[in-house]
GROMACS .gro file of C-alpha atoms in nm:
model
  114
    1MET     CA    1  -1.274  -0.069  -0.987
    2LEU     CA    2  -1.241   0.305  -0.933
    3ALA     CA    3  -1.262   0.274  -0.555
    4ASN     CA    4  -0.996   0.004  -0.553
    5LEU     CA    5  -0.779   0.211  -0.787
    6ALA     CA    6  -0.786   0.490  -0.530
    7LEU     CA    7  -0.706   0.242  -0.254
    8ALA     CA    8  -0.414   0.080  -0.437
    9VAL     CA    9  -0.262   0.408  -0.552
   10SER     CA   10  -0.303   0.568  -0.209
   11ALA     CA   11  -0.136   0.269  -0.044
   12GLN     CA   12   0.153   0.294  -0.289
   13GLY     CA   13   0.182   0.667  -0.214
   14LEU     CA   14   0.189   0.590   0.158
   15LYS     CA   15   0.456   0.326   0.103
   16GLU     CA   16   0.672   0.576  -0.083
   17ALA     CA   17   0.616   0.843   0.185
   18LEU     CA   18   0.723   0.592   0.451
   19LEU     CA   19   1.032   0.500   0.248
   20LEU     CA   20   1.125   0.867   0.215
   21GLY     CA   21   1.066   0.915   0.587
   22ASP     CA   22   1.284   0.611   0.661
   23SER     CA   23   1.559   0.753   0.440
   24SER     CA   24   1.533   1.088   0.618
   25GLY     CA   25   1.570   0.934   0.963
   26LEU     CA   26   1.205   0.970   1.063
   27SER     CA   27   1.022   0.699   1.251
   28ALA     CA   28   0.712   0.554   1.089
   29GLU     CA   29   0.503   0.727   1.354
   30GLU     CA   30   0.660   1.065   1.275
   31THR     CA   31   0.597   1.016   0.904
   32LEU     CA   32   0.235   0.915   0.964
   33ASP     CA   33   0.184   1.219   1.187
   34MET     CA   34   0.323   1.450   0.918
   35LEU     CA   35   0.079   1.304   0.665
   36ASN     CA   36  -0.225   1.398   0.876
   37SER     CA   37  -0.279   1.720   0.681
   38THR     CA   38  -0.213   1.581   0.334
   39GLY     CA   39  -0.403   1.393   0.068
   40LEU     CA   40  -0.271   1.070   0.220
   41ALA     CA   41  -0.434   1.137   0.558
   42PHE     CA   42  -0.718   0.888   0.506
   43ILE     CA   43  -0.501   0.591   0.407
   44ALA     CA   44  -0.237   0.684   0.666
   45GLY     CA   45  -0.501   0.681   0.939
   46MET     CA   46  -0.659   0.359   0.816
   47LYS     CA   47  -0.327   0.173   0.788
   48ARG     CA   48  -0.155   0.329   1.091
   49PRO     CA   49  -0.218   0.029   1.322
   50PHE     CA   50  -0.061  -0.204   1.066
   51VAL     CA   51   0.240   0.021   1.004
   52LEU     CA   52   0.308   0.064   1.375
   53GLY     CA   53   0.276  -0.309   1.443
   54GLU     CA   54  -0.039  -0.269   1.650
   55ARG     CA   55  -0.236  -0.495   1.416
   56PRO     CA   56  -0.112  -0.800   1.225
   57THR     CA   57  -0.156  -0.834   0.851
   58THR     CA   58  -0.304  -1.182   0.900
   59PRO     CA   59  -0.577  -1.265   0.854
   60GLY     CA   60  -0.616  -1.021   0.569
   61ASP     CA   61  -0.928  -0.804   0.554
   62PHE     CA   62  -0.856  -0.720   0.191
   63THR     CA   63  -0.565  -0.932   0.077
   64ALA     CA   64  -0.271  -0.842  -0.140
   65ASP     CA   65  -0.388  -1.118  -0.376
   66ALA     CA   66  -0.733  -0.960  -0.410
   67ILE     CA   67  -0.620  -0.604  -0.474
   68ALA     CA   68  -0.346  -0.726  -0.711
   69LYS     CA   69  -0.614  -0.910  -0.911
   70ASP     CA   70  -0.813  -0.587  -0.929
   71ALA     CA   71  -0.505  -0.386  -1.030
   72ARG     CA   72  -0.437  -0.630  -1.315
   73LEU     CA   73  -0.798  -0.591  -1.428
   74MET     CA   74  -0.759  -0.211  -1.419
   75LEU     CA   75  -0.446  -0.226  -1.633
   76ASN     CA   76  -0.610  -0.467  -1.878
   77THR     CA   77  -0.926  -0.253  -1.899
   78ALA     CA   78  -0.762   0.087  -1.940
   79THR     CA   79  -0.697   0.213  -2.290
   80GLN     CA   80  -0.427   0.448  -2.160
   81PRO     CA   81  -0.129   0.387  -1.930
   82LEU     CA   82  -0.193   0.384  -1.555
   83PRO     CA   83   0.161   0.421  -1.416
   84ALA     CA   84   0.054   0.465  -1.053
   85VAL     CA   85  -0.153   0.146  -1.067
   86ALA     CA   86   0.140  -0.033  -1.232
   87SER     CA   87   0.368   0.079  -0.949
   88ALA     CA   88   0.116  -0.037  -0.688
   89LEU     CA   89   0.083  -0.371  -0.866
   90ASN     CA   90   0.460  -0.411  -0.864
   91SER     CA   91   0.465  -0.366  -0.484
   92LEU     CA   92   0.179  -0.612  -0.443
   93GLU     CA   93   0.343  -0.870  -0.670
   94GLU     CA   94   0.667  -0.843  -0.470
   95GLN     CA   95   0.471  -0.946  -0.161
   96GLN     CA   96   0.289  -1.222  -0.348
   97GLN     CA   97   0.621  -1.363  -0.466
   98ALA     CA   98   0.750  -1.351  -0.108
   99GLY     CA   99   0.453  -1.561   0.005
  100HIS     CA  100   0.245  -1.282   0.161
  101GLY     CA  101  -0.041  -1.265  -0.089
  102ASP     CA  102  -0.296  -1.394   0.161
  103GLU     CA  103  -0.214  -1.115   0.407
  104ASP     CA  104  -0.385  -0.777   0.425
  105PHE     CA  105  -0.257  -0.554   0.147
  106SER     CA  106  -0.102  -0.344   0.424
  107VAL     CA  107   0.185  -0.589   0.386
  108ILE     CA  108   0.327  -0.355   0.120
  109LEU     CA  109   0.366  -0.104   0.403
  110THR     CA  110   0.485  -0.332   0.682
  111ARG     CA  111   0.739  -0.509   0.460
  112ARG     CA  112   0.825  -0.201   0.254
  113ASP     CA  113   1.200  -0.262   0.275
  114SER     CA  114   1.178  -0.604   0.112
   0.00000   0.00000   0.00000
């Protein structure tokens, strides 16, 4: 669960960085490049092909449904609040409700404006 917590929270951080970049007039590529020397460098590099449209989110390697299930388990297991996990779960559930749960969890990045 700890590894998937890091993955979910990092993906949510990347989503928010991309949203801020979008709001600031940066392209997704520019935002990803700026993140190369930050704590989000690993997830930004791993998800770059999805964000730039070079790789489709279907079929999903690790689906939004699967990581959302894990995030729910994390929240149910924790005896203290996990607000970053809750935020990531919210993004994942938005995509599940839109019918994208069977896609790679990168869908929270590629459909970040929905």
